[in-house]
Amino acid sequence: EAGVAQSPRYKIIEKRQSVAFWCNPISGHATLYWYQQILGQGPKLLIQFQNNGVVDDSQLPKDRFSAERLKGVDSTLKIQPAKLEDSAVYLCASSFSGTLNSPLHFGNGTRLTVT
Amino acid sequence: DQQVKQNSPSLSVQEGRISILNCDYTNSMFDYFLWYKKYPAEGPTFLISISSIKDKNEDGRFTVFLNKSAKHLSLHIVPSQPGDSAVYFCAGKIQGAQKLVFGQGTRLTINP
């Protein structure tokens, strides 16, 4: 089966600019996650979708980050305006049902550098 | 508030020997623990998990041990192979939620 697709692979922007990341989950996977991984740290959940509804966005900085999952398939994560501390790898993951018996499948991530 | 801690940023092991990666946690509400493996420029991949009601789970060369009283778990890899060189993340799943809380990761290097 095809894996989780993410684009772009790399992005360099200046602070205060905006950026968007795209994710296409594995076909049939109802649950989609966006994680932020800062260098030297483990991934941190930003937002979780079940189909096109938000399940958990408690750690999403809503003043600058937004995410949507139209039609319950693809998802986009946007940062506007970006700050230096947003430099990180943004990982998208999906799972079949959102339960532990369907482990998360991660994409290769988008590496964002904010200068 | 670091709920899951991997105190060793790196570990070097000779090929064929046992690799032991450690993880400590503080949240008693975790009901599952998982280990993920990550190669450079790739996303993490699921390796093995253990329920909080168990103390051991084995899958081929990989065994995870859980000590609830010490709030400690470990991943054993025997025998270690060069392809095992990667970053390993420990994660806890909070009971009643699907959110995973990850540790900082341990970089394992297997030397030939």
Coordinates of N, CA, C and O in Angstrom, one line a residue, chain A residues 51-89:
Chain A
N51 N -11.9 11.6 10.6 CA -12.6 12.0 9.4 C -12.3 13.5 9.2 O -11.1 13.9 9.2
N52 N -13.3 14.3 9.1 CA -13.0 15.8 8.9 C -13.2 16.6 10.2 O -13.2 17.8 10.1
G53 N -13.4 15.9 11.3 CA -13.7 16.6 12.6 C -12.4 16.6 13.5 O -11.7 15.6 13.4
V54 N -12.2 17.6 14.2 CA -11.1 17.7 15.1 C -11.4 17.0 16.4 O -12.4 17.2 17.1
V55 N -10.4 16.1 16.8 CA -10.6 15.3 18.0 C -9.8 16.0 19.2 O -10.2 16.1 20.3
D56 N -8.6 16.5 18.8 CA -7.7 17.1 19.8 C -6.8 18.1 19.2 O -6.1 17.8 18.2
D57 N -7.0 19.4 19.6 CA -6.1 20.4 19.1 C -5.6 21.2 20.3 O -5.3 22.4 20.2
S58 N -5.4 20.6 21.4 CA -5.1 21.3 22.7 C -3.7 21.9 22.6 O -3.4 22.8 23.4
Q59 N -2.8 21.3 21.8 CA -1.4 21.8 21.8 C -1.1 22.6 20.5 O 0.0 22.9 20.2
L60 N -2.1 22.9 19.8 CA -2.0 23.7 18.5 C -2.0 25.2 18.9 O -2.9 25.7 19.5
P61 N -0.9 26.0 18.6 CA -0.9 27.4 18.8 C -1.8 28.1 17.9 O -1.5 28.5 16.8
K62 N -3.0 28.3 18.3 CA -4.1 28.7 17.4 C -4.0 30.1 16.9 O -4.7 30.5 16.0
D63 N -3.1 30.9 17.6 CA -3.0 32.3 17.1 C -2.2 32.3 15.8 O -2.3 33.3 15.1
R64 N -1.5 31.3 15.5 CA -0.7 31.3 14.3 C -0.8 30.0 13.4 O -0.5 30.0 12.3
F65 N -1.2 28.9 14.0 CA -1.3 27.7 13.3 C -2.8 27.4 13.0 O -3.7 27.6 13.9
S66 N -3.0 26.8 11.9 CA -4.4 26.3 11.5 C -4.3 25.1 10.7 O -3.2 24.9 10.0
A67 N -5.3 24.2 10.8 CA -5.2 23.0 10.0 C -6.7 22.7 9.6 O -7.6 23.0 10.3
E68 N -6.8 22.0 8.4 CA -8.1 21.6 8.0 C -7.9 20.3 7.3 O -6.9 19.9 6.8
R69 N -9.0 19.5 7.2 CA -9.1 18.3 6.5 C -10.4 18.2 5.8 O -11.4 17.6 6.3
L70 N -10.4 18.8 4.7 CA -11.6 18.8 3.9 C -12.0 17.4 3.3 O -11.1 16.7 2.9
K71 N -13.2 17.1 3.4 CA -13.7 15.8 2.8 C -13.1 14.6 3.5 O -13.2 13.5 3.0
G72 N -12.5 14.8 4.7 CA -12.0 13.7 5.4 C -10.8 12.9 4.8 O -10.6 11.8 5.2
V73 N -10.1 13.6 3.9 CA -9.0 12.9 3.2 C -7.7 13.7 3.4 O -7.1 13.6 4.5
D74 N -7.3 14.5 2.4 CA -6.1 15.3 2.5 C -6.2 16.3 3.6 O -7.3 16.7 4.0
S75 N -5.1 16.8 4.1 CA -5.1 17.8 5.1 C -4.0 18.8 4.8 O -2.9 18.5 4.2
T76 N -4.2 20.1 5.3 CA -3.2 21.1 5.2 C -3.0 21.7 6.6 O -3.9 21.9 7.3
L77 N -1.7 22.0 6.8 CA -1.3 22.7 8.1 C -0.7 24.0 7.7 O 0.2 24.0 6.8
K78 N -1.2 25.1 8.2 CA -0.6 26.4 7.9 C -0.1 27.2 9.1 O -0.6 27.0 10.2
I79 N 1.0 27.9 8.9 CA 1.6 28.7 9.9 C 1.6 30.2 9.4 O 2.1 30.4 8.3
Q80 N 1.0 31.1 10.1 CA 0.9 32.5 9.7 C 0.7 33.4 10.9 O -0.3 33.3 11.5
P81 N 1.7 34.2 11.2 CA 3.1 34.3 10.7 C 4.0 33.4 11.4 O 3.8 33.1 12.5
A82 N 5.1 33.0 10.7 CA 6.0 32.1 11.3 C 7.0 32.8 12.2 O 7.3 34.0 12.0
K83 N 7.4 32.1 13.2 CA 8.4 32.5 14.2 C 9.7 31.6 14.1 O 9.6 30.5 13.6
L84 N 10.8 32.1 14.6 CA 12.0 31.3 14.5 C 11.8 30.0 15.2 O 12.4 29.0 14.7
E85 N 11.1 30.0 16.3 CA 10.9 28.7 17.1 C 10.0 27.7 16.4 O 9.9 26.6 16.9
D86 N 9.5 28.1 15.2 CA 8.7 27.1 14.5 C 9.6 26.2 13.6 O 9.1 25.3 13.0
S87 N 10.8 26.5 13.6 CA 11.8 25.6 12.8 C 11.7 24.2 13.4 O 12.0 24.0 14.6
A88 N 11.3 23.2 12.6 CA 11.1 21.9 13.0 C 10.8 21.0 11.8 O 10.7 21.5 10.7
V89 N 10.6 19.7 12.1 CA 10.1 18.8 11.1 C 8.6 18.6 11.4 O 8.3 18.3 12.6

